[in-house]
PDB file of C-alpha atoms and ligand atoms in Angstrom:
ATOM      1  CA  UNK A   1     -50.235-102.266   7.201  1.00 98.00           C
ATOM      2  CA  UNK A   2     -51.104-100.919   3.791  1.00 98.00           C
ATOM      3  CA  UNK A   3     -49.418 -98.846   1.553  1.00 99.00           C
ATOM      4  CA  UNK A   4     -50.551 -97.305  -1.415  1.00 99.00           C
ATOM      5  CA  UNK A   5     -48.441 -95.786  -4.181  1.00 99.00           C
ATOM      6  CA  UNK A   6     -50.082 -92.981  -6.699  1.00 99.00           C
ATOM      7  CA  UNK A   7     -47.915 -92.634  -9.666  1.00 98.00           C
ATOM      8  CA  UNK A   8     -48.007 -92.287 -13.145  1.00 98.00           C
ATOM      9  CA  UNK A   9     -45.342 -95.138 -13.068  1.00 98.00           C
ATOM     10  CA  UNK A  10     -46.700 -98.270 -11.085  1.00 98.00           C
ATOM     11  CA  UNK A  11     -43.835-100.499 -12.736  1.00 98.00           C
ATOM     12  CA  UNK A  12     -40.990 -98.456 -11.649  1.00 98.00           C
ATOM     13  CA  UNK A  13     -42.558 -98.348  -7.997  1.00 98.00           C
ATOM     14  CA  UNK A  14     -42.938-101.925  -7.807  1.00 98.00           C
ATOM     15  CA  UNK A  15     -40.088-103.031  -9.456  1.00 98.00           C
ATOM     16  CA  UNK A  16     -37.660-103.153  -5.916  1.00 97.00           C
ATOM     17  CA  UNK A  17     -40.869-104.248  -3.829  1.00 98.00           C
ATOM     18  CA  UNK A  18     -41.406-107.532  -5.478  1.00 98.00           C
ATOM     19  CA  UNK A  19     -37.745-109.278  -4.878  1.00 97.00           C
ATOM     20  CA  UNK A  20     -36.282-110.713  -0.736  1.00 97.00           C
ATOM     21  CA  UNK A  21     -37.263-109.118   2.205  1.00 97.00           C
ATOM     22  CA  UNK A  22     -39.799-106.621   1.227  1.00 98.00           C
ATOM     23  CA  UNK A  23     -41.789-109.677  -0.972  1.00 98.00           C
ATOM     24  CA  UNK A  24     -41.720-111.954   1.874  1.00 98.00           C
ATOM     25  CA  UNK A  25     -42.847-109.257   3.961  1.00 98.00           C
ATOM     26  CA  UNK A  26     -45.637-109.064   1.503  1.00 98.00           C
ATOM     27  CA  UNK A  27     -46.217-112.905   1.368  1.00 98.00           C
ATOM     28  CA  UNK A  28     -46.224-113.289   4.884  1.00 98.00           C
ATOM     29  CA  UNK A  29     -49.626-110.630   5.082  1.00 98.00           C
ATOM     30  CA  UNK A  30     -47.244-108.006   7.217  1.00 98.00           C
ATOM     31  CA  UNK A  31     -47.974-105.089   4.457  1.00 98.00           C
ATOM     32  CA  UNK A  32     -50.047-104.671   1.159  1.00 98.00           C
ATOM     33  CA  UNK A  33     -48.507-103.094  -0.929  1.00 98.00           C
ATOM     34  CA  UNK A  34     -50.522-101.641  -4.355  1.00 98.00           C
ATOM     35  CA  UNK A  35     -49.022 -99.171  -6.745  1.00 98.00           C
ATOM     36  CA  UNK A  36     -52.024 -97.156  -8.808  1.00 98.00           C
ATOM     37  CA  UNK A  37     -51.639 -95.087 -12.142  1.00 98.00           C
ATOM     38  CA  UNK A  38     -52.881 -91.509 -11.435  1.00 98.00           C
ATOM     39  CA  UNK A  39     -54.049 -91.469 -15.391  1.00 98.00           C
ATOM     40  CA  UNK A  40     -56.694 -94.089 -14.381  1.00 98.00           C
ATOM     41  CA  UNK A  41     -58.692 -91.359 -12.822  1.00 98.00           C
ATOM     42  CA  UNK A  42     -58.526 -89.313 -15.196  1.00 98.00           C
ATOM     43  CA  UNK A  43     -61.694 -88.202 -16.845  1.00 96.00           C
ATOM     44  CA  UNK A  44     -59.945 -86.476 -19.683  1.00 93.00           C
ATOM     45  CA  UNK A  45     -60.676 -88.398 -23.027  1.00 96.00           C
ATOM     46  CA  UNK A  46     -56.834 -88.437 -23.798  1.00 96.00           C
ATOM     47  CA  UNK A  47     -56.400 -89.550 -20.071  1.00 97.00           C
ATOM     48  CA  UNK A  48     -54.401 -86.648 -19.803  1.00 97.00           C
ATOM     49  CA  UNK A  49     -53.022 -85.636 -15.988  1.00 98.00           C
ATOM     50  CA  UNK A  50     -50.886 -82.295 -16.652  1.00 97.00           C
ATOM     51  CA  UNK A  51     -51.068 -79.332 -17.880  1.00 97.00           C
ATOM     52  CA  UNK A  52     -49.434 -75.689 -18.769  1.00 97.00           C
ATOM     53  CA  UNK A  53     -48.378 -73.636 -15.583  1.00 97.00           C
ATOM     54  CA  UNK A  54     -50.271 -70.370 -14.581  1.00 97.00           C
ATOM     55  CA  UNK A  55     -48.528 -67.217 -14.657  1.00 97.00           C
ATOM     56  CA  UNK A  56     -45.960 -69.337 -17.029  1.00 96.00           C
ATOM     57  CA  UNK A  57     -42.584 -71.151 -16.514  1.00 95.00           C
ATOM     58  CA  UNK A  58     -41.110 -73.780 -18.306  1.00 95.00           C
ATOM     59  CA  UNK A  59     -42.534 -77.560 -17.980  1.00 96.00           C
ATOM     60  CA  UNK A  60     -45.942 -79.210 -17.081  1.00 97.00           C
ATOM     61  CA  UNK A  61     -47.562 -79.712 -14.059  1.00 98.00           C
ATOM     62  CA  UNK A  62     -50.014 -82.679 -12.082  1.00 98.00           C
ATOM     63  CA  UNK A  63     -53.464 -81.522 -12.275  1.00 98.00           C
ATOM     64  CA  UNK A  64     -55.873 -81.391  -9.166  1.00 98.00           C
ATOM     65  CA  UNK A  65     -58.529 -83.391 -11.154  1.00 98.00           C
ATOM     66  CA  UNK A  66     -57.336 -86.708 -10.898  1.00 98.00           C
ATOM     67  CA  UNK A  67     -55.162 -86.964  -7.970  1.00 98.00           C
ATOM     68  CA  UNK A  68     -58.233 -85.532  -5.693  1.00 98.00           C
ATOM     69  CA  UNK A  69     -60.249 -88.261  -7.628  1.00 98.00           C
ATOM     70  CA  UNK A  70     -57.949 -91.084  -6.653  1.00 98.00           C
ATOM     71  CA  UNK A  71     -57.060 -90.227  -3.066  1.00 98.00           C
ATOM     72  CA  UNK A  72     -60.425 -89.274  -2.073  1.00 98.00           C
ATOM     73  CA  UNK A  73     -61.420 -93.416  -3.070  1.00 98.00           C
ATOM     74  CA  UNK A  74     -58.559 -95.056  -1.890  1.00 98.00           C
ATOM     75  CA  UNK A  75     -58.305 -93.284   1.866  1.00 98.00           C
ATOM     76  CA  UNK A  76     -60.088 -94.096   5.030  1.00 98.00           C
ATOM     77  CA  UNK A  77     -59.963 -92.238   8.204  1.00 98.00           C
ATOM     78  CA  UNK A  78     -57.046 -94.107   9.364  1.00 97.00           C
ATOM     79  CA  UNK A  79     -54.697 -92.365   6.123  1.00 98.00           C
ATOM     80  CA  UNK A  80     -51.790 -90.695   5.970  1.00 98.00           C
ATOM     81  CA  UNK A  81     -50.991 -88.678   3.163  1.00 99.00           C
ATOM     82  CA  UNK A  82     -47.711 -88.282   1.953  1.00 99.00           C
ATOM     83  CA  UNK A  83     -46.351 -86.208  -0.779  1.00 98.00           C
ATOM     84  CA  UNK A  84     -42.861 -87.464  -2.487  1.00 98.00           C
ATOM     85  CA  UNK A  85     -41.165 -84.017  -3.564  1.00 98.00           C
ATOM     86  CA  UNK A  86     -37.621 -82.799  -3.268  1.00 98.00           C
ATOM     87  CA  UNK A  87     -39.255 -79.847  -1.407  1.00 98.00           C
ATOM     88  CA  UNK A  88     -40.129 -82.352   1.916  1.00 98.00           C
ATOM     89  CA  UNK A  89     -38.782 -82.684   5.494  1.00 98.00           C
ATOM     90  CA  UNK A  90     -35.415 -85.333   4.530  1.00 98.00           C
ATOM     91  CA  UNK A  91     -36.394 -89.002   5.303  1.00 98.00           C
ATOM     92  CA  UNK A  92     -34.418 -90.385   7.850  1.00 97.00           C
ATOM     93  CA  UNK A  93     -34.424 -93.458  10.048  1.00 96.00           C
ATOM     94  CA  UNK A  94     -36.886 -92.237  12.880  1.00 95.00           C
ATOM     95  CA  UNK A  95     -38.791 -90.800  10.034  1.00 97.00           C
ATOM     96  CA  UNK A  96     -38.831 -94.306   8.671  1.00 98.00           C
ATOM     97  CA  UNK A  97     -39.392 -95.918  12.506  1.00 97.00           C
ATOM     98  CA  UNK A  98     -42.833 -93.263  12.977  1.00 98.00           C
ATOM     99  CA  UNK A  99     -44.254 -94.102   9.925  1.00 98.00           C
ATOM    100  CA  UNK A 100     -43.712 -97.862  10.433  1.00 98.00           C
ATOM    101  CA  UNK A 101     -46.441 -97.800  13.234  1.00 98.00           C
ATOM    102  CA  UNK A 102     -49.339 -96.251  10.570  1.00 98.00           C
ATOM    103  CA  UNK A 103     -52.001 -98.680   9.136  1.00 98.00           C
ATOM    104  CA  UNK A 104     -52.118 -97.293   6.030  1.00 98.00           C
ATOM    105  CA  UNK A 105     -50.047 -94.786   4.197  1.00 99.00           C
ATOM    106  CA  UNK A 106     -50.706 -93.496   0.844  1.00 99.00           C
ATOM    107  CA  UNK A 107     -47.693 -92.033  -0.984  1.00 99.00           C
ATOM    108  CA  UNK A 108     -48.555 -89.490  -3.694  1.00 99.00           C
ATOM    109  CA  UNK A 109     -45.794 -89.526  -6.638  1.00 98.00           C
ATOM    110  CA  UNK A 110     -45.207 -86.383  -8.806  1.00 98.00           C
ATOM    111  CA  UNK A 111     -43.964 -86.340 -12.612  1.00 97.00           C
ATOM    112  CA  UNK A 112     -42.811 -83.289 -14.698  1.00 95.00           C
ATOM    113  CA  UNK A 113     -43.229 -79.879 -12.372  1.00 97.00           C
ATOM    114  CA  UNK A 114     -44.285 -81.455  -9.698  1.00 98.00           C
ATOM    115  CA  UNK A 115     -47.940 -81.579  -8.447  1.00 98.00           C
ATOM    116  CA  UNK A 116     -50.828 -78.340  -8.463  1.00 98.00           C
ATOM    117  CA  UNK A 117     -50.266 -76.593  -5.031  1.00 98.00           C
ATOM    118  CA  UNK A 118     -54.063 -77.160  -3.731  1.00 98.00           C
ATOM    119  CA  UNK A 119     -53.273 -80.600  -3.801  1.00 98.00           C
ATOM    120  CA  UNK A 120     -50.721 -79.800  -1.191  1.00 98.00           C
ATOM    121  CA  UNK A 121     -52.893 -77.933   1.013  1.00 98.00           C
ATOM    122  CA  UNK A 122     -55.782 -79.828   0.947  1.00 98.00           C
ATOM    123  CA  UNK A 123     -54.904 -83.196   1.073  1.00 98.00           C
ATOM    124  CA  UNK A 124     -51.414 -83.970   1.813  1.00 98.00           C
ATOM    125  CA  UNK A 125     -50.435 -84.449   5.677  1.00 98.00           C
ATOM    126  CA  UNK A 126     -46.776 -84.796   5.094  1.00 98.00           C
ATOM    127  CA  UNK A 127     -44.089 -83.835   2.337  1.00 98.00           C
ATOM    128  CA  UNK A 128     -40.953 -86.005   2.114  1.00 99.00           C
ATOM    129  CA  UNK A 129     -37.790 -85.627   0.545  1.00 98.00           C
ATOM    130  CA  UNK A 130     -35.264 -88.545  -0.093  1.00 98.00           C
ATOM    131  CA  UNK A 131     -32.496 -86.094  -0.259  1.00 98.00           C
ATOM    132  CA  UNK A 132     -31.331 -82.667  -1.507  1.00 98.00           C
ATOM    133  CA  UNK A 133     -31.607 -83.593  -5.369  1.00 98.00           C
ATOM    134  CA  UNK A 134     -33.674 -83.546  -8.125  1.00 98.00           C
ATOM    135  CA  UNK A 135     -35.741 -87.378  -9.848  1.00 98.00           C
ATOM    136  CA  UNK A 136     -37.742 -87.275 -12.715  1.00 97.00           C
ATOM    137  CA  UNK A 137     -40.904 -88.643 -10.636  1.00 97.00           C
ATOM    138  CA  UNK A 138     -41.692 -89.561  -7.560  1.00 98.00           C
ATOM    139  CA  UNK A 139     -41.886 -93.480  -7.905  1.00 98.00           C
ATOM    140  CA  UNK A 140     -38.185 -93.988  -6.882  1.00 97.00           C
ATOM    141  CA  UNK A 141     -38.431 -92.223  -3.567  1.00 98.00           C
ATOM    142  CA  UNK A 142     -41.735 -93.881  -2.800  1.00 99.00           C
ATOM    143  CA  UNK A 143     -39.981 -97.048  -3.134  1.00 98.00           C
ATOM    144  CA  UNK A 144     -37.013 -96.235  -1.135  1.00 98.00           C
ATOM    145  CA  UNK A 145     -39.910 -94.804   1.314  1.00 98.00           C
ATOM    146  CA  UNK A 146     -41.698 -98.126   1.119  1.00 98.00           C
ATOM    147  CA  UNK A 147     -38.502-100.334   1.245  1.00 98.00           C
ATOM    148  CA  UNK A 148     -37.063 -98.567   4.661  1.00 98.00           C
ATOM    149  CA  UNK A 149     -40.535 -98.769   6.315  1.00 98.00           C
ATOM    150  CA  UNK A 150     -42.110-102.039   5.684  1.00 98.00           C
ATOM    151  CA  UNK A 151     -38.548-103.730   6.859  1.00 97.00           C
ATOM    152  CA  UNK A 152     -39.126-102.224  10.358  1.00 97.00           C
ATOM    153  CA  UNK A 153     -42.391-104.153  10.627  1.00 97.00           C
ATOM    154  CA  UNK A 154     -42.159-106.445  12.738  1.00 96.00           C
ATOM    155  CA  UNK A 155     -41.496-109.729  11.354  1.00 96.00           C
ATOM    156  CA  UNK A 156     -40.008-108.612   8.451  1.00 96.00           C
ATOM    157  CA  UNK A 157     -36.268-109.434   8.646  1.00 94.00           C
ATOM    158  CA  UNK A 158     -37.091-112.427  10.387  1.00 83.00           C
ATOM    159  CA  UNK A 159     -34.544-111.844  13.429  1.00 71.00           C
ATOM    160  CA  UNK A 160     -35.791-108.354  15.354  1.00 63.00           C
ATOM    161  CA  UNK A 161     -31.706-108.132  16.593  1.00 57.00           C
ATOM    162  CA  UNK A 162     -30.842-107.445  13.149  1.00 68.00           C
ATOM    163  CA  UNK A 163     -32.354-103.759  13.998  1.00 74.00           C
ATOM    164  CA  UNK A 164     -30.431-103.119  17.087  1.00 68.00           C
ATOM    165  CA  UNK A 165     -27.329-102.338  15.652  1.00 71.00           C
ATOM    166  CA  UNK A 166     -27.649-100.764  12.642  1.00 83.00           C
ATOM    167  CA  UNK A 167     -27.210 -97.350  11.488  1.00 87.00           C
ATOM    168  CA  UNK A 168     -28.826 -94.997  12.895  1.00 90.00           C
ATOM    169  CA  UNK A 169     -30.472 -96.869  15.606  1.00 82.00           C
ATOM    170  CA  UNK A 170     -29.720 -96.238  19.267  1.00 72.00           C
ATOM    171  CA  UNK A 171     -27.841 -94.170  19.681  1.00 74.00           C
ATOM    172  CA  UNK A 172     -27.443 -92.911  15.900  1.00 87.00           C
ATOM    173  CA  UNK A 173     -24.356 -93.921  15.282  1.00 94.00           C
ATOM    174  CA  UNK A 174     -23.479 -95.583  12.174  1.00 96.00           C
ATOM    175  CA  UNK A 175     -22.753 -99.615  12.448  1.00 94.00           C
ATOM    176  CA  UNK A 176     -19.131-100.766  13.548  1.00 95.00           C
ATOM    177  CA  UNK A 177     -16.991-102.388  10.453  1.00 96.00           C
ATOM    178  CA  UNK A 178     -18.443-105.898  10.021  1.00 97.00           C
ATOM    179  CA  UNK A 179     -16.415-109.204   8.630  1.00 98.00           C
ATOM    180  CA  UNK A 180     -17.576-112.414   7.710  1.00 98.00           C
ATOM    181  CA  UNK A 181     -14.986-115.679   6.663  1.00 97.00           C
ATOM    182  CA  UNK A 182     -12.398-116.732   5.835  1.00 98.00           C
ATOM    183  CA  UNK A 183     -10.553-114.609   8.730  1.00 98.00           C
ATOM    184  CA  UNK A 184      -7.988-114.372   6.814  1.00 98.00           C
ATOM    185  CA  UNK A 185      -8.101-112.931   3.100  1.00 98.00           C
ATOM    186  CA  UNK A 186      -5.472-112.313   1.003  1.00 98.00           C
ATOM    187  CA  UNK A 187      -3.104-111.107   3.759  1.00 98.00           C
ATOM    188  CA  UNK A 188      -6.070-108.977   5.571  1.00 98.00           C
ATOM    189  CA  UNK A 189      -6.831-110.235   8.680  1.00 98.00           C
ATOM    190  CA  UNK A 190     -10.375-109.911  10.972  1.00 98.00           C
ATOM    191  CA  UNK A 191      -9.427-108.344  13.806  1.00 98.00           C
ATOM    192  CA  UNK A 192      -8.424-110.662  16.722  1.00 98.00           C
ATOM    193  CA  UNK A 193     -11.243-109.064  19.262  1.00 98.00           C
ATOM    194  CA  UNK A 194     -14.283-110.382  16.936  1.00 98.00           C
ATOM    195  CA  UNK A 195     -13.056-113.760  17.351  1.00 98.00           C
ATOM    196  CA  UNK A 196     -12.006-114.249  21.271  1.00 98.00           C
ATOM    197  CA  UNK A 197     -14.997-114.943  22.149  1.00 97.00           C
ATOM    198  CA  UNK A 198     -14.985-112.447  24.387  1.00 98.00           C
ATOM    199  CA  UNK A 199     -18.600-110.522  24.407  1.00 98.00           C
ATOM    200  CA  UNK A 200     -17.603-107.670  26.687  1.00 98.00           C
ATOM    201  CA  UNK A 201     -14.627-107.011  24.538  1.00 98.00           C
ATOM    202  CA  UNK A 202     -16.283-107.639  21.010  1.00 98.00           C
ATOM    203  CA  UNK A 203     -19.126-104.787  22.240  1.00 96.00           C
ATOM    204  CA  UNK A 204     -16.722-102.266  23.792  1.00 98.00           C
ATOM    205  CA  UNK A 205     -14.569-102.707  20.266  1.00 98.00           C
ATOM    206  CA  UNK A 206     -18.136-102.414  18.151  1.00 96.00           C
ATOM    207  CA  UNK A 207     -18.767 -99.385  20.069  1.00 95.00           C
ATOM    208  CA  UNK A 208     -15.115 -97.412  19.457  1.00 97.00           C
ATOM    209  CA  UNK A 209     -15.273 -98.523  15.869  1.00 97.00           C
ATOM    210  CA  UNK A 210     -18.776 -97.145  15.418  1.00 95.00           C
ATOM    211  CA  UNK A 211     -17.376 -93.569  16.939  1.00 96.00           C
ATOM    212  CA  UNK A 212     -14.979 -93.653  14.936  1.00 97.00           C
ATOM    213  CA  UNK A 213     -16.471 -94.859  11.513  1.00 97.00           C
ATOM    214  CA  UNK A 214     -19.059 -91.621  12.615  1.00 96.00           C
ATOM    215  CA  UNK A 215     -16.625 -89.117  13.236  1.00 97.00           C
ATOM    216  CA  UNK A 216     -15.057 -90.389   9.785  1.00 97.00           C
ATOM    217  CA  UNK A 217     -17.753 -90.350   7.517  1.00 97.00           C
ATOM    218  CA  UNK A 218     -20.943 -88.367   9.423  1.00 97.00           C
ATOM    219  CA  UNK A 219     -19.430 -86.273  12.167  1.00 96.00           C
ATOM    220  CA  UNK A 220     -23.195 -84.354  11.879  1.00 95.00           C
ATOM    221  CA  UNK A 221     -24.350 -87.500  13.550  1.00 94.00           C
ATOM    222  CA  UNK A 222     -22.511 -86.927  16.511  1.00 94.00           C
ATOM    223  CA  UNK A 223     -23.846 -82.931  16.914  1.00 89.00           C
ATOM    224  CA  UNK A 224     -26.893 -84.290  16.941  1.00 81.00           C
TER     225      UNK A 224
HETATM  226  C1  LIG B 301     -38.697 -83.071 -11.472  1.00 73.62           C
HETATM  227  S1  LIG B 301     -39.418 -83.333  -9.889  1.00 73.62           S
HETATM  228  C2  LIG B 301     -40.227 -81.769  -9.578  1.00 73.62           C
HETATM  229  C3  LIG B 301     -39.338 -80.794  -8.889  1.00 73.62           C
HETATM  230  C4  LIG B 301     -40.029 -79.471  -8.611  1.00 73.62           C
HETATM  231  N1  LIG B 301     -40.210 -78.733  -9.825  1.00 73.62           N
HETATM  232  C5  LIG B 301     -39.181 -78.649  -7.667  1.00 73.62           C
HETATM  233  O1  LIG B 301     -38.296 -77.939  -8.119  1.00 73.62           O
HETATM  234  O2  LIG B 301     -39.363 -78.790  -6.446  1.00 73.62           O
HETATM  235  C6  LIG B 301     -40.784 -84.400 -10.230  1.00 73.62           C
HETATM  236  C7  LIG B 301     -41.231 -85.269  -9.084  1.00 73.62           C
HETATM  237  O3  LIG B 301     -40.209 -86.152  -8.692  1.00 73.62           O
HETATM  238  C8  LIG B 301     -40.321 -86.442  -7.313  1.00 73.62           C
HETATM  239  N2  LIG B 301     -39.041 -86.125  -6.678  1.00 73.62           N
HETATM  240  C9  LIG B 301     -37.977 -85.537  -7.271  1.00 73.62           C
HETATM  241  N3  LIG B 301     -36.960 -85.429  -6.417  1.00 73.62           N
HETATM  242  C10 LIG B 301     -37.366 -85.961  -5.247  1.00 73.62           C
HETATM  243  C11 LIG B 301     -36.739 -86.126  -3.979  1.00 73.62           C
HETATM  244  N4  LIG B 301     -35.514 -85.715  -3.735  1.00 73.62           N
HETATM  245  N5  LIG B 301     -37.459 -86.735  -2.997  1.00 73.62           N
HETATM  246  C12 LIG B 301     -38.720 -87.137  -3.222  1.00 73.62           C
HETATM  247  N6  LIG B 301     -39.362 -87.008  -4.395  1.00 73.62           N
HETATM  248  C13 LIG B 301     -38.692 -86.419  -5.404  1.00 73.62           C
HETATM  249  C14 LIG B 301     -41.477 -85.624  -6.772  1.00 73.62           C
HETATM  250  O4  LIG B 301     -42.626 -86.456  -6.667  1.00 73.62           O
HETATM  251  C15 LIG B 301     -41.647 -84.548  -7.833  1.00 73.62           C
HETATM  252  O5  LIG B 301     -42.971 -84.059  -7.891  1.00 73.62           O
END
């Protein structure tokens, strides 16, 4: 897989991607990863990208110019295009599970206003949102983007199992409590079940506790 980032901030896109799991990944030859400043393509002699909205309104926005420029090199027929803006369908797990199955995926980072609106329609196949808030530029949702995707590759975390259970996986439920040693920690015990031994027990309690950690903390999971 490939993944390219278009930003006007390659640093803080790259930053999280270089460190464990998702520079392994990388070692290993499981995903390129290649964050690209926007201003390179620009053809403006102060390298300028933005400019003054139309019809007015506070702030500055992308221009066309260079981001056309820059995707039109850097995508083949097997691209998807995806737009980072607070605007886009939520990212979520299956979101994350879809996307890990692409060959290349170029995510398109906005700054200031946001991006010119024929970018949108012309060349963008998918907008995503990391959540119902606002960033200052898109660089920190491509990398959360990048970071949930290129750890479902396969490969990637080393032991496929470690998938199975977590959040959101089958059947969306969030994980059961986990505990590690000593068993017992200043007074607080791990419950008895996790260490009988007893595999049909340990999975019927993981299951309960998972129920009930949803209905706690994401009862929209269960509705769902
Ligand atoms: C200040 S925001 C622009 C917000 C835009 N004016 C609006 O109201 O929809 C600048 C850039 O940050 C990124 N961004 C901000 N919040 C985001 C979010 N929740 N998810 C994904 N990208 C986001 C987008 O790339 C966006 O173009």
């Amino acid at each position: 897989m490939r993944i390219d980032i278009l930003t006007l901030f390659p640093e803080i896109a790259l930053a999280p991607l270089g460190e464990s799991i998702i520079r392994r990944a990388q070692d290993a030859g499981l995903v390129e990863i290649r964050a690209h400043n926007i201003r390179d393509w620009s053809t403006d002699k102060h390298k300028r990208t933005d400019d003054t909205l139309c019809g007015g309104g506070q702030g500055m926005l992308m221009m066309p110019g260079p981001i056309f420029a820059a995707i039109e090199e850097l995508r083949t027929p097997e691209s998807k295009v995806i737009l980072m803006t607070p605007q886009g369908k939520v990212f979520k797990q299956a979101i994350a599970r879809e996307l890990s199955e692409e060959k290349h995926l170029i995510l398109l980072c906005g700054h200031y206003e946001g991006v010119d609106h024929r970018v949108i329609e012309a060349l963008v196949d998918v907008e995503l949102s990391i959540g119902d808030y606002v960033l200052t530029n898109g660089a920190i949702a491509a990398a959360v983007v990048t970071d949930a995707i290129v750890r479902l590759l396969p490969g990637a975390l080393g032991d496929e199992r470690s998938h199975q259970d977590e959040s959101f996986s089958d059947p969306g439920l969030l994980e059961a409590p986990a505990y590690t040693r000593p068993i017992d920690f200043r007074g607080m015990k791990v419950p008895d079940v996790l260490i009988s031994g007893h595999h049909a027990k340990i999975a019927a309690w993981k299951t309960e506790r998972a129920l009930e950690r949803t209905r706690e903390n994401r009862p929209d999971l269960l509705d769902q």
